[in-house]
XYZ file of N, CA and C in Angstrom:
807
model
N -7.609 -18.512 80.004
C -7.896 -17.401 79.406
C -9.688 -17.265 79.842
N -9.884 -16.495 80.833
C -10.871 -16.866 81.052
C -12.046 -15.475 80.753
N -12.743 -15.452 80.171
C -13.712 -14.238 79.925
C -15.134 -14.630 80.108
N -15.532 -13.948 81.248
C -17.347 -13.609 81.825
C -18.238 -13.399 80.617
N -18.614 -14.465 80.729
C -20.339 -14.087 79.049
C -21.498 -13.525 79.236
N -21.757 -13.055 80.708
C -22.943 -12.761 80.941
C -22.914 -11.160 81.314
N -23.805 -10.222 80.375
C -23.501 -9.153 80.232
C -24.051 -8.360 81.317
N -24.896 -9.444 82.414
C -25.386 -8.852 83.426
C -24.567 -8.907 84.475
N -23.620 -8.993 84.643
C -23.058 -9.104 85.644
C -21.733 -8.089 85.576
N -21.904 -7.437 84.610
C -20.879 -6.380 84.494
C -21.475 -4.859 84.482
N -20.945 -3.766 85.425
C -21.589 -2.657 85.071
C -21.564 -2.189 83.920
N -21.923 -1.064 83.214
C -22.261 -0.234 81.929
C -21.398 0.733 82.214
N -19.855 0.496 82.504
C -19.369 1.450 82.991
C -18.316 2.553 81.115
N -18.723 1.756 80.526
C -18.607 2.327 79.037
C -19.768 2.289 77.719
N -20.631 2.766 78.701
C -21.807 2.602 77.798
C -21.900 3.605 76.792
N -21.705 2.612 75.581
C -21.709 3.554 74.134
C -20.942 4.386 73.770
N -19.544 4.346 74.594
C -18.039 4.372 73.842
C -18.070 4.415 73.064
N -17.034 4.751 72.382
C -16.300 4.112 71.349
C -15.089 3.922 71.089
N -14.727 2.739 71.728
C -13.864 2.649 71.858
C -12.577 1.929 70.687
N -11.578 2.598 69.919
C -10.490 1.998 69.466
C -9.326 1.659 69.888
N -9.617 0.087 69.455
C -8.366 -0.757 70.033
C -7.192 -1.058 68.971
N -5.917 -1.008 68.503
C -4.684 -1.154 67.688
C -4.589 -2.581 68.491
N -4.396 -3.570 67.139
C -3.285 -4.738 67.891
C -4.360 -5.832 68.379
N -5.733 -5.475 68.070
C -7.024 -5.815 68.568
C -7.030 -7.819 68.413
N -6.404 -8.586 67.041
C -6.313 -9.806 67.368
C -5.434 -10.225 68.289
N -4.408 -9.701 68.818
C -3.591 -10.570 69.769
C -4.277 -10.862 71.125
N -2.905 -11.420 72.098
C -4.193 -11.963 72.785
C -4.497 -11.153 73.992
N -3.137 -9.955 74.185
C -4.294 -8.908 75.405
C -5.251 -8.171 74.381
N -5.330 -7.722 73.301
C -6.215 -6.671 72.326
C -7.303 -7.859 72.249
N -7.226 -9.237 72.010
C -8.664 -9.722 71.837
C -9.149 -9.061 73.155
N -8.989 -9.879 74.297
C -9.445 -9.704 75.391
C -9.583 -8.242 76.157
N -9.288 -7.237 75.710
C -9.529 -6.277 76.042
C -10.587 -5.784 75.338
N -10.835 -5.714 73.604
C -12.332 -6.070 73.194
C -13.271 -6.618 73.501
N -13.138 -7.743 74.322
C -14.289 -8.661 74.855
C -14.965 -7.922 75.923
N -13.813 -7.163 76.921
C -14.283 -6.817 78.296
C -14.961 -5.385 77.970
N -13.947 -4.463 77.272
C -14.727 -3.312 76.346
C -16.681 -3.644 76.174
N -16.705 -4.428 75.476
C -18.016 -4.765 75.110
C -18.578 -5.377 75.937
N -18.559 -6.090 76.821
C -18.809 -6.367 78.066
C -19.435 -5.140 79.101
N -18.586 -3.678 78.735
C -18.778 -2.703 79.634
C -19.828 -2.171 78.460
N -20.679 -2.407 77.931
C -21.532 -1.901 76.775
C -20.608 -0.723 75.785
N -19.277 -0.742 75.645
C -18.526 0.330 74.251
C -19.316 -0.245 73.175
N -19.243 0.627 72.089
C -18.821 0.167 70.803
C -17.644 -0.049 70.507
N -16.847 -1.162 70.090
C -15.891 -1.483 69.640
C -14.990 -1.587 68.170
N -14.080 -1.357 68.310
C -13.704 -1.120 66.725
C -12.360 -1.931 67.188
N -12.490 -3.501 66.501
C -11.554 -4.028 66.635
C -10.690 -4.044 65.856
N -9.773 -3.325 65.663
C -8.509 -3.343 64.531
C -6.880 -4.062 64.811
N -6.192 -4.302 63.181
C -5.048 -5.343 63.213
C -4.550 -5.672 62.233
N -3.428 -5.559 61.724
C -2.742 -5.725 60.430
C -3.700 -6.976 60.030
N -3.533 -7.843 60.675
C -4.016 -9.223 60.376
C -5.939 -9.444 60.298
N -6.377 -8.863 59.382
C -7.896 -8.652 58.912
C -8.619 -10.287 59.923
N -7.702 -11.354 59.128
C -8.607 -12.509 59.738
C -8.751 -12.795 61.379
N -7.527 -12.158 62.017
C -7.051 -12.418 63.212
C -8.718 -11.294 64.345
N -8.439 -10.140 63.436
C -9.580 -9.501 64.015
C -11.113 -9.530 63.759
N -11.308 -10.121 62.523
C -12.776 -10.730 62.317
C -13.028 -12.005 63.265
N -11.823 -12.809 63.861
C -12.406 -13.481 64.527
C -12.955 -13.068 66.060
N -11.934 -12.459 65.873
C -12.622 -11.629 67.669
C -14.143 -11.281 67.812
N -14.287 -10.434 66.891
C -15.838 -9.815 66.570
C -16.635 -11.413 66.497
N -16.411 -11.992 65.729
C -17.324 -12.894 65.954
C -17.527 -14.096 67.159
N -16.055 -13.808 67.864
C -16.227 -14.902 69.268
C -17.207 -14.046 70.039
N -16.790 -12.271 70.021
C -18.082 -11.803 70.955
C -19.084 -11.955 70.712
N -19.452 -11.981 69.197
C -21.017 -12.347 68.923
C -21.558 -13.400 69.554
N -20.919 -14.312 69.539
C -21.192 -15.813 69.942
C -21.823 -15.777 71.704
N -20.332 -15.158 72.449
C -20.361 -15.285 73.258
C -21.417 -14.233 73.929
N -21.067 -13.256 73.559
C -22.085 -11.814 74.622
C -23.585 -11.895 74.073
N -23.686 -12.377 72.867
C -24.915 -12.463 72.611
C -25.046 -10.800 71.929
N -24.273 -10.377 71.850
C -23.987 -8.791 71.303
C -24.812 -8.317 69.562
N -25.047 -7.602 69.596
C -25.545 -6.947 68.415
C -24.168 -6.461 67.468
N -24.059 -6.839 66.589
C -23.258 -6.632 65.278
C -23.005 -5.514 64.699
N -23.958 -4.466 65.003
C -23.526 -3.202 64.273
C -22.767 -2.036 65.758
N -22.728 -2.588 66.465
C -21.414 -2.591 67.786
C -20.499 -2.675 67.552
N -20.124 -3.812 67.206
C -19.155 -4.067 66.282
C -18.167 -3.990 65.786
N -16.847 -3.562 65.229
C -16.143 -3.113 63.648
C -15.102 -3.999 63.635
N -14.999 -4.678 62.667
C -13.569 -4.648 62.491
C -12.406 -4.671 61.210
N -11.368 -3.587 61.617
C -11.181 -3.000 60.618
C -9.218 -3.744 60.727
N -8.527 -3.821 59.070
C -7.722 -4.080 58.756
C -7.011 -2.564 58.788
N -5.532 -2.578 59.709
C -5.056 -1.851 60.026
C -3.707 -1.717 60.119
N -2.557 -1.007 59.426
C -1.058 -1.314 59.754
C -1.033 0.188 60.365
N -0.800 0.317 61.432
C -0.300 1.377 61.976
C 0.903 2.269 61.332
N 1.281 2.041 60.622
C 2.819 2.520 60.163
C 2.554 3.407 58.614
N 1.442 2.810 57.967
C 0.752 3.132 57.485
C -0.399 4.534 57.143
N -0.210 5.758 57.406
C -1.233 6.853 57.856
C -2.089 7.105 57.046
N -2.010 7.288 55.558
C -2.983 6.846 54.524
C -4.365 5.778 55.370
N -3.589 4.152 55.961
C -4.379 3.689 56.172
C -5.076 3.981 57.338
N -4.603 4.972 58.468
C -5.360 4.998 59.909
C -6.331 6.716 59.297
N -6.332 7.072 58.103
C -7.017 7.717 58.256
C -8.325 7.880 57.920
N -8.003 7.016 56.653
C -9.359 5.659 56.025
C -9.530 5.154 56.828
N -9.455 4.417 58.368
C -10.257 3.635 59.298
C -10.837 4.981 60.390
N -10.044 5.695 60.689
C -10.643 6.993 61.537
C -12.010 7.536 61.067
N -12.032 7.641 59.116
C -13.337 8.282 59.000
C -14.345 7.173 58.298
N -13.798 5.975 58.470
C -14.678 4.269 58.607
C -15.569 4.667 59.728
N -15.054 4.847 61.247
C -15.662 4.864 62.439
C -16.189 5.583 62.151
N -15.525 7.360 62.171
C -16.444 8.616 62.376
C -17.974 8.375 61.376
N -17.934 7.781 60.286
C -19.159 7.304 58.929
C -19.859 6.715 60.125
N -19.729 5.648 60.722
C -20.288 4.407 61.141
C -21.046 5.025 62.867
N -20.292 5.699 63.647
C -20.687 5.983 64.922
C -20.517 6.921 65.595
N -20.131 8.637 64.432
C -19.660 9.837 64.859
C -18.308 10.450 65.333
N -17.771 9.732 66.278
C -16.664 9.909 67.509
C -16.183 8.402 67.231
N -15.282 8.945 67.916
C -14.263 8.026 68.747
C -14.317 8.833 70.326
N -14.053 7.861 71.004
C -13.519 8.645 72.494
C -12.909 7.864 73.270
N -12.469 6.721 72.810
C -11.497 5.731 74.010
C -10.586 5.457 72.795
N -8.606 5.849 72.471
C -7.635 4.879 71.665
C -7.228 3.967 72.463
N -6.792 3.752 72.498
C -5.871 1.573 72.716
C -5.075 1.309 71.767
N -4.097 1.834 72.293
C -2.507 1.770 71.586
C -1.962 0.417 71.411
N -2.865 -0.593 71.228
C -2.465 -2.217 71.934
C -1.114 -3.047 71.026
N -1.166 -2.377 69.556
C 0.156 -2.988 68.658
C 0.913 -2.783 68.678
N 1.842 -3.682 68.918
C 3.732 -3.964 69.148
C 4.243 -4.989 68.410
N 5.340 -4.159 68.080
C 6.161 -6.079 67.666
C 7.738 -5.983 68.611
N 7.635 -7.078 68.725
C 8.782 -7.746 69.634
C 10.216 -8.234 68.813
N 11.292 -7.376 69.635
C 12.558 -7.571 68.842
C 13.202 -7.258 70.103
N 14.015 -8.444 70.365
C 15.098 -8.423 71.392
C 16.427 -9.030 70.955
N 16.980 -8.493 72.332
C 19.306 -8.586 71.685
C 19.950 -7.552 72.209
N 21.130 -8.058 72.482
C 21.821 -6.640 72.798
C 22.427 -5.905 71.427
N 23.442 -5.180 72.153
C 22.855 -3.829 71.018
C 24.352 -4.024 69.532
N 24.648 -5.306 69.331
C 25.898 -5.363 68.743
C 24.665 -6.423 67.629
N 23.850 -7.253 68.087
C 22.784 -8.271 67.368
C 21.826 -7.710 66.550
N 21.255 -6.086 67.238
C 20.445 -5.624 66.346
C 20.437 -4.960 65.004
N 19.928 -5.310 63.617
C 20.350 -4.970 62.220
C 19.912 -3.182 62.508
N 20.186 -2.067 61.719
C 19.547 -1.253 61.460
C 18.350 -1.316 60.830
N 17.945 -2.019 60.467
C 16.871 -2.328 59.297
C 15.632 -3.316 60.694
N 16.647 -3.380 61.670
C 15.519 -4.066 63.251
C 15.440 -2.734 63.524
N 16.239 -2.052 64.061
C 15.950 -0.784 64.415
C 14.331 -0.292 63.879
N 14.653 -0.238 62.542
C 13.773 0.763 61.609
C 12.213 0.165 61.860
N 12.373 -1.304 61.980
C 10.952 -1.779 61.791
C 10.661 -1.330 62.845
N 11.258 -1.855 64.012
C 10.543 -1.777 65.962
C 9.961 -0.064 65.882
N 10.865 0.728 65.657
C 10.784 2.809 66.428
C 9.674 2.671 65.553
N 9.013 2.026 63.999
C 8.429 1.910 62.997
C 7.269 2.243 63.565
N 7.496 0.705 64.246
C 5.759 0.151 64.468
C 5.526 0.763 66.111
N 6.482 0.865 66.858
C 6.532 0.854 68.572
C 6.091 2.064 68.567
N 6.561 2.991 68.061
C 6.587 4.730 68.798
C 6.063 5.226 67.414
N 6.501 5.678 65.673
C 5.600 6.067 64.892
C 4.273 5.640 64.998
N 4.191 4.117 65.019
C 2.757 4.265 64.519
C 1.527 4.410 65.706
N 2.615 4.482 66.852
C 1.241 5.256 68.039
C 1.072 6.884 67.491
N 2.216 7.346 67.504
C 2.399 8.859 67.494
C 1.165 8.863 66.132
N 1.432 8.108 65.023
C 0.379 8.427 64.095
C -1.218 8.223 64.036
N -1.248 7.444 65.063
C -2.764 7.420 65.616
C -3.072 8.407 66.350
N -2.545 8.467 66.624
C -2.779 9.606 68.521
C -2.986 11.231 67.486
N -2.543 11.162 66.156
C -2.703 12.595 65.494
C -3.670 12.492 64.891
N -4.241 11.418 64.252
C -5.389 11.190 63.394
C -6.335 11.204 64.721
N -6.635 10.586 65.594
C -8.050 10.348 66.739
C -7.686 11.836 67.546
N -6.862 12.710 67.605
C -6.915 13.743 69.049
C -7.788 14.879 68.384
N -7.624 15.184 66.528
C -8.875 16.104 66.519
C -10.322 15.974 66.726
N -11.260 14.865 67.059
C -11.803 14.329 67.203
C -12.274 14.684 68.843
N -11.488 13.901 69.372
C -11.505 14.379 70.773
C -11.293 15.909 71.490
N -10.552 16.480 70.764
C -10.265 18.224 71.315
C -11.965 18.610 70.851
N -12.649 18.248 69.723
C -13.735 18.255 69.457
C -14.760 18.745 70.384
N -14.964 17.353 70.634
C -15.715 16.752 72.102
C -15.117 17.005 73.527
N -13.952 17.477 73.291
C -13.389 17.854 74.978
C -13.299 17.509 75.738
N -13.407 16.000 74.916
C -13.335 14.937 76.412
C -12.118 13.455 75.612
N -12.136 12.605 76.162
C -11.743 11.851 75.499
C -10.849 10.918 76.876
N -10.258 9.652 76.333
C -8.644 9.061 76.159
C -8.349 8.318 75.808
N -6.742 8.584 76.127
C -5.766 7.727 75.098
C -4.574 6.772 75.993
N -5.197 5.284 75.698
C -4.530 4.732 76.634
C -3.288 3.708 75.529
N -1.643 4.167 75.861
C -0.913 3.320 75.102
C -0.141 2.371 76.010
N 0.261 1.471 75.769
C 1.219 0.387 76.185
C 2.397 0.612 76.684
N 2.981 0.640 77.202
C 4.719 0.761 77.709
C 4.612 -0.798 78.083
N 5.894 -0.942 78.836
C 6.070 -2.373 79.468
C 7.208 -1.795 80.427
N 7.470 -2.928 81.771
C 8.280 -3.223 82.783
C 9.665 -3.045 81.901
N 9.982 -3.578 80.372
C 11.202 -2.675 80.199
C 11.282 -1.660 79.378
N 10.764 -0.926 79.925
C 10.888 0.311 79.348
C 11.101 1.093 80.891
N 11.157 0.452 81.408
C 10.935 1.110 83.043
C 12.284 0.740 83.603
N 12.574 -1.003 83.245
C 13.564 -1.403 84.295
C 15.098 -1.822 83.161
N 15.874 -1.961 83.171
C 17.218 -2.243 82.661
C 17.183 -3.444 82.697
N 17.222 -4.809 81.600
C 16.472 -6.037 81.247
C 17.783 -6.229 79.971
N 18.251 -7.629 80.822
C 19.675 -7.961 79.441
C 18.842 -8.269 78.235
N 19.732 -8.375 77.872
C 19.280 -8.151 75.984
C 17.889 -7.952 75.479
N 17.571 -7.034 76.211
C 16.035 -6.435 75.590
C 16.515 -4.819 75.128
N 17.056 -4.459 74.546
C 17.262 -3.086 73.815
C 16.672 -2.263 73.261
N 16.260 -3.310 72.034
C 15.373 -2.113 70.985
C 13.757 -2.726 71.891
N 13.530 -3.304 72.420
C 11.909 -3.403 72.762
C 11.919 -2.607 73.491
N 12.875 -2.394 74.863
C 12.700 -1.460 75.540
C 12.637 0.245 75.733
N 14.064 0.112 74.272
C 13.651 1.814 73.987
C 12.702 2.028 73.934
N 11.927 1.017 72.912
C 10.670 1.654 72.465
C 9.635 1.679 73.593
N 9.609 1.073 74.066
C 8.660 0.769 75.497
C 8.806 1.913 76.054
N 9.755 2.482 76.495
C 10.372 4.018 77.372
C 9.581 4.953 76.531
N 10.098 4.909 75.310
C 9.592 6.088 74.639
C 7.986 6.435 74.483
N 7.665 5.546 74.368
C 6.141 5.203 74.284
C 5.284 5.669 75.688
N 6.310 5.472 76.842
C 5.941 5.913 78.510
C 6.273 7.740 78.290
N 7.250 7.878 77.798
C 7.194 9.533 77.853
C 6.543 10.232 76.365
N 6.386 9.541 75.787
C 4.829 10.335 74.615
C 3.692 10.457 75.117
N 3.864 9.417 76.106
C 2.311 9.621 76.696
C 2.318 10.777 77.999
N 3.529 10.559 78.554
C 3.541 11.886 79.158
C 3.307 12.937 79.165
N 3.799 13.108 77.879
C 3.891 14.580 76.994
C 2.429 14.669 76.302
N 1.894 13.909 76.037
C 0.553 14.549 75.490
C -0.509 14.603 76.416
N -0.507 14.034 77.422
C -1.034 14.529 78.713
C -1.003 15.879 79.506
N 0.350 16.328 78.977
C 0.374 17.937 79.110
C -0.104 18.299 77.922
N -0.112 18.285 76.513
C -0.540 18.968 75.960
C -1.711 18.856 75.726
N -3.015 18.026 75.783
C -4.381 17.583 76.031
C -4.974 17.954 77.395
N -4.376 17.893 77.889
C -5.153 18.104 79.309
C -5.829 19.354 79.411
N -5.338 20.680 78.499
C -6.725 21.716 78.897
C -8.010 21.327 77.867
N -7.667 20.241 76.846
C -8.811 20.043 76.707
C -10.051 18.742 77.096
N -8.963 18.093 78.141
C -10.114 17.275 78.977
C -10.153 15.938 78.539
N -8.961 15.837 77.651
C -8.103 14.804 77.273
C -7.356 13.856 78.317
N -7.520 12.740 78.581
C -6.536 11.676 79.434
C -5.829 11.000 79.065
N -4.441 11.117 79.139
C -3.506 10.402 78.684
C -2.745 9.562 79.236
N -2.892 7.915 79.285
C -1.807 7.025 80.409
C -1.239 5.819 79.971
N -0.682 5.183 80.425
C 0.128 4.363 79.788
C 0.428 3.296 80.607
N 0.030 1.541 80.309
C 0.007 0.763 80.699
C 1.537 -0.112 80.617
N 2.228 -0.493 81.807
C 2.851 -1.167 81.311
C 3.214 -2.540 82.367
N 2.515 -3.070 81.310
C 2.446 -5.022 81.511
C 3.797 -5.736 82.256
N 3.912 -6.556 83.402
C 4.825 -6.907 83.112
C 4.818 -8.313 82.987
N 4.834 -9.661 83.416
C 5.197 -10.788 82.639
C 3.810 -11.237 82.906
N 3.289 -11.603 81.376
C 1.179 -11.708 81.494
C 1.285 -13.283 80.277
N 0.624 -14.007 80.551
C 0.564 -15.432 80.205
C -0.035 -15.326 78.870
N 1.156 -14.784 77.893
C 0.436 -14.575 76.728
C 1.679 -15.978 75.789
N 1.450 -16.025 74.661
C 2.311 -16.181 73.311
C 4.004 -15.784 73.302
N 3.658 -14.877 73.493
C 4.971 -13.725 73.726
C 5.868 -14.354 74.943
N 5.496 -14.506 76.001
C 6.026 -15.025 76.931
C 6.950 -16.496 76.239
N 5.758 -16.683 75.382
C 6.598 -18.260 75.379
C 7.746 -17.774 74.749
N 7.872 -16.663 73.752
C 9.036 -16.583 72.540
C 10.029 -15.943 73.907
N 9.498 -15.251 74.762
C 10.795 -14.918 75.618
C 11.723 -16.086 76.422
N 10.383 -16.761 76.551
C 11.824 -18.467 77.483
C 12.074 -19.009 75.955
N 11.559 -18.929 74.898
C 12.518 -19.342 74.105
C 13.749 -18.701 73.699
N 14.020 -17.405 73.953
C 15.290 -16.782 73.930
C 16.322 -16.768 74.985
N 15.312 -17.203 76.049
C 16.293 -17.213 77.487
C 16.798 -18.559 77.691
N 16.138 -19.459 76.696
C 16.640 -20.723 76.736
C 16.164 -21.492 77.759
N 14.866 -20.847 78.081
C 13.725 -22.345 79.250
C 12.836 -22.565 78.675
N 12.024 -23.277 79.453
C 10.695 -23.935 79.510
C 9.762 -22.744 79.569
N 9.019 -22.645 79.746
C 7.455 -21.799 79.980
C 7.677 -22.072 81.362
N 7.930 -22.826 82.155
C 7.421 -23.203 83.623
C 8.572 -22.539 84.106
N 10.027 -23.077 83.862
C 10.757 -22.301 84.338
C 10.989 -21.094 83.810
N 10.715 -20.044 83.099
C 10.360 -18.822 83.050
C 9.670 -17.993 83.860
N 8.004 -18.703 83.821
C 7.003 -18.235 85.390
C 7.577 -18.179 86.784
N 8.615 -19.346 86.910
C 8.907 -20.063 88.368
C 9.790 -18.394 88.529
N 10.513 -18.415 87.775
C 11.950 -17.332 87.494
C 11.395 -16.290 87.685
N 9.747 -15.922 87.164
C 10.095 -14.478 87.029
C 8.955 -14.258 88.622
N 8.299 -15.340 88.669
C 7.400 -15.729 90.222
C 8.373 -15.052 91.020
N 9.199 -15.309 91.241
C 9.936 -15.591 92.797
C 10.534 -14.559 92.794
N 10.502 -13.700 91.831
C 11.145 -11.924 91.914
C 10.343 -11.364 91.793
N 9.072 -11.089 92.176
C 8.288 -9.943 92.461
C 7.363 -10.283 93.800
N 6.774 -9.196 93.751
C 5.598 -9.715 95.415
C 4.450 -10.251 95.586
N 4.236 -10.048 94.228
C 2.973 -11.370 93.961
C 3.695 -12.487 92.946
N 3.421 -13.743 93.960
C 4.509 -15.297 92.953
C 3.474 -15.571 91.960
N 2.806 -15.102 91.431
C 2.419 -15.895 90.069
C 2.658 -15.290 88.671
N 1.837 -15.183 87.571
C 2.194 -14.782 86.471
C 0.864 -13.734 86.639
N 0.708 -12.729 85.072
C -0.689 -11.917 85.122
C -1.318 -12.822 84.036
N -2.701 -11.924 83.521
C -3.059 -12.877 83.079
C -3.795 -11.545 81.961
N -4.100 -11.597 80.673
C -4.701 -10.735 79.938
C -5.719 -10.126 80.626
N -6.232 -11.126 81.392
C -8.273 -10.439 81.770
C -7.641 -9.072 82.609
N -6.792 -9.055 83.452
C -6.038 -8.576 83.954
C -5.524 -6.785 83.922
N -5.284 -7.814 82.697
C -4.347 -6.079 81.735
C -5.915 -5.242 81.422
N -7.073 -5.940 80.873
C -8.354 -5.837 79.895
C -8.544 -4.697 81.395
N -8.805 -5.478 82.457
C -9.605 -4.604 83.405
C -9.068 -3.338 83.399
N -8.095 -2.920 83.555
C -6.960 -2.184 83.998
C -7.114 -0.837 83.019
N -7.480 -1.451 81.554
C -7.788 -0.486 80.373
C -9.552 -0.405 80.474
N -10.638 -0.615 80.734
C -11.884 -0.269 81.042
C -11.154 0.409 82.016
N -10.943 0.658 83.269
C -10.651 1.543 84.252
C -10.092 2.878 83.408
N -9.360 2.792 82.650
C -8.541 4.083 82.209
C -9.627 4.931 81.451
N -10.339 3.942 80.452
C -11.104 4.515 79.433
C -12.258 4.984 80.330
N -12.875 4.810 81.391
C -14.155 5.155 82.071
C -13.913 6.357 82.572
N -15.124 6.556 83.229
C -15.267 8.068 84.364
C -14.525 8.052 85.532
N -14.782 6.399 85.562
C -14.142 6.240 87.294
C -12.941 6.513 87.612
N -11.810 6.915 86.746
C -10.411 7.979 87.012
C -10.740 8.965 86.024
N -11.517 9.564 86.470
C -11.609 11.037 85.431
C -10.608 12.325 86.108
N -9.662 11.915 86.622
C -8.766 12.674 87.621
C -7.156 12.066 87.452
N -7.106 10.872 86.619
C -6.087 10.367 86.060
C -5.110 10.830 85.083
N -3.928 11.269 84.897
C -3.644 11.588 83.703
C -1.956 11.239 83.853
N -1.050 11.268 82.575
C -0.195 11.176 82.573
C 0.776 10.061 83.442
N -0.182 9.209 83.748
C 0.254 8.130 84.709
C 0.877 6.691 83.833
N 1.772 6.233 84.370
C 1.942 5.324 83.448
C 1.757 4.000 84.841
N 0.317 3.224 85.100
C 0.568 2.500 85.379
C 1.265 1.175 85.381
N 1.767 0.703 86.796
C 2.307 -0.722 86.129
C 1.443 -2.017 86.728
N 1.372 -2.945 85.779
C 0.897 -3.923 86.142
C 1.776 -5.422 86.453
N 2.319 -5.260 87.228
C 3.578 -5.930 87.062
C 4.157 -7.198 87.848
N 2.354 -7.203 89.143
C 2.723 -8.223 90.575
C 3.642 -7.808 91.388
N 4.165 -6.658 91.254
C 5.051 -6.158 91.901
C 6.667 -5.624 91.575
N 7.175 -6.853 90.341
C 8.158 -7.226 89.260
C 9.227 -5.954 89.955
N 8.353 -4.424 89.974
C 9.358 -3.216 89.285
C 9.903 -2.947 91.197
N 9.105 -3.403 92.204
C 9.228 -3.092 93.050
C 10.146 -3.289 93.828
N 10.363 -4.760 93.639
C 11.324 -5.643 94.632
C 13.088 -5.509 94.318
């Protein structure tokens, strides 16, 4: 995973925008935090794992010579509505508002319909769907008040294409994609843009879990996926983070309700 270190080499397309990122301690979330900071944003690094969030902040400060008052670390469980309210209040107290919400927090549960318990369904729906909706609920009043903003949610190719033994995860990601479309309709009159990103096979620890689930080595998993998509390689977290910056910025001020597939052409073939 390669992250540029010289702020001078990046345009400041997010200058002074407050970007709130959930799941920020993860392999993709952490790179999103780094990249938003490089583009001038004030970054809220939120994660259920406070140590992971704190590490992201330390890494940003060390690698970018960033000012500590432009990065905030929060412990946040997105299924806890009271915790969400408190987190939003803390950000507003610090920086006055929120301009961009990036909903990257998610859990991964795979299996066929016979394998998944009622508790499994409750847990993944609670995090991947209800959790996303709750944090949007508490950020939207700020965006409405300023009559601008960008909400970026994470779908997946699993929410677009049918995949063997991916029933619960694919179901939740399809729900997030549709939630985002509905939000775009409701919030468009307030100049709030709502888009989703659906990554394909990205080089992260989750890919290792998928390989395990399919009884494949990592190399076998990468080769298998690469062979069936237009670009014959696996994606990187940095490529996803770059797309987040685009959607968060004014460079795409006329894009809303879109589900952008970052999958190397997997869903095209």
